[in-house]
Amino acid sequence: FKTWLDDEVDETLVSYDPELRCSFDPNDKLVNPSRSDSLALVDEPLHYTIRFQNTGNDYARNVMIIDSLDANLDMSTFRLIHTSHPEHISVVIEGHMIRFVLNDIFLLDSTTNFEASQGHVSFTIKALPGSEQVRIDNKGSIFFDFNPAIITNTTSNLMVKSFTVGNHEPSPSTLISVYPNPTDGLLYFSKVVNHVYVYNME
């Protein structure tokens, strides 16, 4: 960096080191049912939730989630259940790929507002008929603005006609699916229940 003053040259080394401001997220993909043996009933829908959080140091204007679904899933049964930003979402389905586009959500970073830095999409989908003993694996990709894709964990379910009763596993008649999870609105149960007790993490 050079300055000229009174015809004298002053050569000074200047280091320009600005803070890089961007958005970034830890993420995961959840599936229900989520059993230790990974079994799921072939006639029941799988419930997926993709969660994202901006832990960068600036807001994210747009978030896009691309979910490349297993070929053994019946795309005609796809149902969007819940999203943290319902007024901003558009859903595009191409083959076995679903693109969730969340434009102009201006998702705050977690240091500015922890609660407002989080979001999710939740949907259900069923396996194709005749998918017994087929393993269905899935993972998604999350894009914050122009950042590279963040790849979620892989969920895995082995589709079965019925659960084996024994070893303290519940029978199909006692299993209840509860969704969406997480939720800040309606909560659905797959069967009629008489009493519900709700606890928070505290």
mmCIF file of C-alpha atoms in Angstrom:
data_model
loop_
_atom_site.group_PDB
_atom_site.id
_atom_site.type_symbol
_atom_site.label_atom_id
_atom_site.label_comp_id
_atom_site.label_asym_id
_atom_site.label_seq_id
_atom_site.Cartn_x
_atom_site.Cartn_y
_atom_site.Cartn_z
ATOM 1 C CA PHE A 1 0.000 0.000 0.000
ATOM 2 C CA LYS A 2 1.571 3.299 -1.043
ATOM 3 C CA THR A 3 0.734 6.857 -0.077
ATOM 4 C CA TRP A 4 2.115 9.984 -1.677
ATOM 5 C CA LEU A 5 2.534 13.003 0.551
ATOM 6 C CA ASP A 6 4.752 15.977 -0.218
ATOM 7 C CA ASP A 7 6.371 14.041 -3.053
ATOM 8 C CA GLU A 8 7.572 11.398 -0.617
ATOM 9 C CA VAL A 9 6.697 7.753 -0.998
ATOM 10 C CA ASP A 10 5.721 5.858 2.155
ATOM 11 C CA GLU A 11 5.633 2.128 1.576
ATOM 12 C CA THR A 12 3.598 0.392 4.275
ATOM 13 C CA LEU A 13 2.514 -3.229 4.417
ATOM 14 C CA VAL A 14 -1.206 -3.421 5.093
ATOM 15 C CA SER A 15 -3.066 -6.637 5.857
ATOM 16 C CA TYR A 16 -6.751 -6.547 4.888
ATOM 17 C CA ASP A 17 -8.367 -9.363 6.847
ATOM 18 C CA PRO A 18 -12.173 -8.906 6.877
ATOM 19 C CA GLU A 19 -14.476 -11.284 8.709
ATOM 20 C CA LEU A 20 -16.121 -13.773 6.374
ATOM 21 C CA ARG A 21 -19.859 -13.678 7.008
ATOM 22 C CA CYS A 22 -22.017 -16.585 5.854
ATOM 23 C CA SER A 23 -24.593 -19.126 6.949
ATOM 24 C CA PHE A 24 -23.982 -22.787 7.743
ATOM 25 C CA ASP A 25 -25.935 -25.574 9.380
ATOM 26 C CA PRO A 26 -25.712 -28.783 11.311
ATOM 27 C CA ASN A 27 -28.472 -31.008 10.087
ATOM 28 C CA ASP A 28 -30.082 -34.372 10.340
ATOM 29 C CA LYS A 29 -32.778 -36.529 8.844
ATOM 30 C CA LEU A 30 -35.169 -38.452 11.051
ATOM 31 C CA VAL A 31 -37.485 -41.303 10.160
ATOM 32 C CA ASN A 32 -40.465 -42.732 12.010
ATOM 33 C CA PRO A 33 -40.712 -45.570 12.841
ATOM 34 C CA SER A 34 -37.235 -45.548 14.316
ATOM 35 C CA ARG A 35 -36.621 -48.923 15.904
ATOM 36 C CA SER A 36 -33.393 -50.507 17.018
ATOM 37 C CA ASP A 37 -33.939 -53.246 14.423
ATOM 38 C CA SER A 38 -34.838 -50.684 11.671
ATOM 39 C CA LEU A 39 -38.063 -52.544 10.847
ATOM 40 C CA ALA A 40 -41.037 -50.709 9.356
ATOM 41 C CA LEU A 41 -44.408 -51.970 8.196
ATOM 42 C CA VAL A 42 -44.663 -52.017 4.412
ATOM 43 C CA ASP A 43 -48.332 -50.963 4.481
ATOM 44 C CA GLU A 44 -47.692 -47.954 6.731
ATOM 45 C CA PRO A 45 -46.210 -44.632 5.573
ATOM 46 C CA LEU A 46 -42.695 -43.644 6.550
ATOM 47 C CA HIS A 47 -42.538 -40.236 8.194
ATOM 48 C CA TYR A 48 -39.405 -38.219 7.382
ATOM 49 C CA THR A 49 -38.264 -34.989 9.007
ATOM 50 C CA ILE A 50 -35.268 -32.983 7.811
ATOM 51 C CA ARG A 51 -34.042 -30.449 10.350
ATOM 52 C CA PHE A 52 -31.655 -27.591 9.717
ATOM 53 C CA GLN A 53 -30.098 -24.835 11.791
ATOM 54 C CA ASN A 54 -28.021 -21.832 10.816
ATOM 55 C CA THR A 55 -24.950 -21.782 13.075
ATOM 56 C CA GLY A 56 -23.039 -19.373 10.845
ATOM 57 C CA ASN A 57 -22.468 -15.762 11.699
ATOM 58 C CA ASP A 58 -25.012 -14.178 9.368
ATOM 59 C CA TYR A 59 -28.566 -14.833 8.231
ATOM 60 C CA ALA A 60 -29.409 -17.186 5.387
ATOM 61 C CA ARG A 61 -31.815 -15.662 2.923
ATOM 62 C CA ASN A 62 -32.705 -18.890 1.108
ATOM 63 C CA VAL A 63 -32.581 -22.566 2.064
ATOM 64 C CA MET A 64 -33.048 -25.438 -0.362
ATOM 65 C CA ILE A 65 -33.335 -29.119 0.545
ATOM 66 C CA ILE A 66 -32.911 -31.787 -2.102
ATOM 67 C CA ASP A 67 -34.072 -35.231 -1.044
ATOM 68 C CA SER A 68 -33.211 -38.061 -3.436
ATOM 69 C CA LEU A 69 -35.676 -40.715 -2.359
ATOM 70 C CA ASP A 70 -35.184 -44.460 -2.612
ATOM 71 C CA ALA A 71 -36.506 -46.023 -5.828
ATOM 72 C CA ASN A 72 -38.687 -48.382 -3.753
ATOM 73 C CA LEU A 73 -40.836 -45.503 -2.505
ATOM 74 C CA ASP A 74 -44.161 -44.698 -4.149
ATOM 75 C CA MET A 75 -43.927 -41.023 -5.135
ATOM 76 C CA SER A 76 -47.697 -40.789 -5.635
ATOM 77 C CA THR A 77 -48.138 -41.208 -1.856
ATOM 78 C CA PHE A 78 -45.950 -38.209 -0.944
ATOM 79 C CA ARG A 79 -47.639 -35.830 1.501
ATOM 80 C CA LEU A 80 -46.107 -32.678 2.973
ATOM 81 C CA ILE A 81 -47.043 -32.763 6.660
ATOM 82 C CA HIS A 82 -45.417 -29.709 8.200
ATOM 83 C CA THR A 83 -42.750 -27.090 7.715
ATOM 84 C CA SER A 84 -41.326 -24.360 9.887
ATOM 85 C CA HIS A 85 -41.833 -21.811 7.086
ATOM 86 C CA PRO A 86 -45.185 -22.630 5.430
ATOM 87 C CA GLU A 87 -45.586 -19.233 3.805
ATOM 88 C CA HIS A 88 -42.246 -19.518 1.974
ATOM 89 C CA ILE A 89 -42.059 -23.127 0.806
ATOM 90 C CA SER A 90 -42.461 -24.541 -2.668
ATOM 91 C CA VAL A 91 -42.142 -28.246 -3.441
ATOM 92 C CA VAL A 92 -40.899 -29.608 -6.762
ATOM 93 C CA ILE A 93 -41.015 -33.351 -7.504
ATOM 94 C CA GLU A 94 -38.952 -34.747 -10.368
ATOM 95 C CA GLY A 95 -38.847 -38.526 -10.547
ATOM 96 C CA HIS A 96 -37.618 -39.715 -7.146
ATOM 97 C CA MET A 97 -36.169 -36.336 -6.218
ATOM 98 C CA ILE A 98 -38.018 -33.799 -4.084
ATOM 99 C CA ARG A 99 -36.790 -30.220 -3.911
ATOM 100 C CA PHE A 100 -38.014 -28.107 -0.994
ATOM 101 C CA VAL A 101 -37.319 -24.449 -1.781
ATOM 102 C CA LEU A 102 -37.553 -21.920 1.052
ATOM 103 C CA ASN A 103 -36.999 -18.485 -0.471
ATOM 104 C CA ASP A 104 -36.658 -15.217 1.446
ATOM 105 C CA ILE A 105 -36.877 -16.811 4.896
ATOM 106 C CA PHE A 106 -33.907 -14.778 6.212
ATOM 107 C CA LEU A 107 -33.072 -17.489 8.732
ATOM 108 C CA LEU A 108 -31.146 -15.875 11.577
ATOM 109 C CA ASP A 109 -27.894 -17.343 12.847
ATOM 110 C CA SER A 110 -27.889 -19.189 16.173
ATOM 111 C CA THR A 111 -25.777 -16.586 17.988
ATOM 112 C CA THR A 112 -28.353 -13.894 17.185
ATOM 113 C CA ASN A 113 -31.474 -15.943 17.961
ATOM 114 C CA PHE A 114 -31.181 -19.647 18.730
ATOM 115 C CA GLU A 115 -34.856 -20.494 18.266
ATOM 116 C CA ALA A 116 -35.225 -18.496 15.049
ATOM 117 C CA SER A 117 -32.119 -20.148 13.582
ATOM 118 C CA GLN A 118 -33.877 -23.509 13.204
ATOM 119 C CA GLY A 119 -36.214 -24.975 10.622
ATOM 120 C CA HIS A 120 -37.581 -28.243 9.298
ATOM 121 C CA VAL A 121 -39.677 -29.967 6.678
ATOM 122 C CA SER A 122 -41.704 -33.066 7.427
ATOM 123 C CA PHE A 123 -43.447 -35.440 5.055
ATOM 124 C CA THR A 124 -44.818 -38.954 4.711
ATOM 125 C CA ILE A 125 -44.457 -41.457 1.888
ATOM 126 C CA LYS A 126 -45.189 -45.169 1.454
ATOM 127 C CA ALA A 127 -43.157 -47.994 0.001
ATOM 128 C CA LEU A 128 -44.186 -49.509 -3.302
ATOM 129 C CA PRO A 129 -46.475 -52.555 -3.066
ATOM 130 C CA GLY A 130 -44.471 -55.766 -2.860
ATOM 131 C CA SER A 131 -41.519 -54.149 -1.087
ATOM 132 C CA GLU A 132 -41.354 -56.713 1.706
ATOM 133 C CA GLN A 133 -37.791 -57.406 2.874
ATOM 134 C CA VAL A 134 -36.536 -54.369 0.918
ATOM 135 C CA ARG A 135 -34.209 -51.947 2.696
ATOM 136 C CA ILE A 136 -35.016 -48.290 2.095
ATOM 137 C CA ASP A 137 -32.153 -45.856 2.653
ATOM 138 C CA ASN A 138 -32.416 -42.095 2.387
ATOM 139 C CA LYS A 139 -30.397 -38.950 2.923
ATOM 140 C CA GLY A 140 -30.861 -35.341 1.949
ATOM 141 C CA SER A 141 -28.762 -32.350 0.914
ATOM 142 C CA ILE A 142 -29.239 -28.912 2.451
ATOM 143 C CA PHE A 143 -28.094 -25.729 0.716
ATOM 144 C CA PHE A 144 -27.804 -22.419 2.554
ATOM 145 C CA ASP A 145 -27.745 -19.605 0.001
ATOM 146 C CA PHE A 146 -24.720 -20.279 -2.225
ATOM 147 C CA ASN A 147 -22.859 -22.560 0.184
ATOM 148 C CA PRO A 148 -21.935 -26.141 -0.803
ATOM 149 C CA ALA A 149 -24.401 -28.906 0.011
ATOM 150 C CA ILE A 150 -24.530 -30.226 3.554
ATOM 151 C CA ILE A 151 -25.289 -33.953 3.448
ATOM 152 C CA THR A 152 -27.501 -35.400 6.167
ATOM 153 C CA ASN A 153 -27.119 -38.736 7.872
ATOM 154 C CA THR A 154 -28.645 -41.758 6.128
ATOM 155 C CA THR A 155 -31.879 -43.246 7.449
ATOM 156 C CA SER A 156 -32.546 -46.933 6.925
ATOM 157 C CA ASN A 157 -35.662 -49.080 7.192
ATOM 158 C CA LEU A 158 -36.235 -52.740 6.391
ATOM 159 C CA MET A 159 -39.797 -53.106 5.161
ATOM 160 C CA VAL A 160 -41.729 -56.043 6.617
ATOM 161 C CA LYS A 161 -45.319 -57.273 6.489
ATOM 162 C CA SER A 162 -45.536 -57.599 10.266
ATOM 163 C CA PHE A 163 -43.363 -57.341 13.332
ATOM 164 C CA THR A 164 -42.185 -60.430 15.176
ATOM 165 C CA VAL A 165 -43.742 -60.457 18.622
ATOM 166 C CA GLY A 166 -41.283 -61.344 21.347
ATOM 167 C CA ASN A 167 -38.178 -60.043 23.063
ATOM 168 C CA HIS A 168 -40.381 -57.292 24.556
ATOM 169 C CA GLU A 169 -41.142 -55.782 21.153
ATOM 170 C CA PRO A 170 -44.644 -54.265 21.015
ATOM 171 C CA SER A 171 -47.222 -55.932 18.799
ATOM 172 C CA PRO A 172 -48.514 -54.052 15.730
ATOM 173 C CA SER A 173 -51.846 -53.476 17.498
ATOM 174 C CA THR A 174 -50.133 -51.406 20.219
ATOM 175 C CA LEU A 175 -47.851 -49.349 17.999
ATOM 176 C CA ILE A 176 -48.776 -45.685 17.607
ATOM 177 C CA SER A 177 -47.037 -43.250 15.287
ATOM 178 C CA VAL A 178 -46.854 -39.661 16.487
ATOM 179 C CA TYR A 179 -45.955 -36.936 13.981
ATOM 180 C CA PRO A 180 -44.652 -34.458 13.029
ATOM 181 C CA ASN A 181 -41.675 -34.346 15.330
ATOM 182 C CA PRO A 182 -40.592 -31.648 15.942
ATOM 183 C CA THR A 183 -43.719 -29.531 15.755
ATOM 184 C CA ASP A 184 -44.858 -26.095 16.792
ATOM 185 C CA GLY A 185 -48.450 -26.786 15.754
ATOM 186 C CA LEU A 186 -50.712 -29.795 15.325
ATOM 187 C CA LEU A 187 -49.612 -33.235 16.489
ATOM 188 C CA TYR A 188 -51.089 -36.327 14.830
ATOM 189 C CA PHE A 189 -51.575 -39.852 16.177
ATOM 190 C CA SER A 190 -52.001 -42.897 13.958
ATOM 191 C CA LYS A 191 -54.595 -44.369 16.341
ATOM 192 C CA VAL A 192 -57.150 -43.092 18.818
ATOM 193 C CA VAL A 193 -55.638 -42.431 22.251
ATOM 194 C CA ASN A 194 -57.388 -41.633 25.529
ATOM 195 C CA HIS A 195 -54.648 -39.722 27.346
ATOM 196 C CA VAL A 196 -51.515 -37.864 26.257
ATOM 197 C CA TYR A 197 -48.758 -36.603 28.532
ATOM 198 C CA VAL A 198 -46.389 -34.018 27.049
ATOM 199 C CA TYR A 199 -42.941 -33.342 28.511
ATOM 200 C CA ASN A 200 -40.238 -30.939 27.456
ATOM 201 C CA MET A 201 -36.479 -31.536 27.736
ATOM 202 C CA GLU A 202 -36.430 -29.876 31.183
#
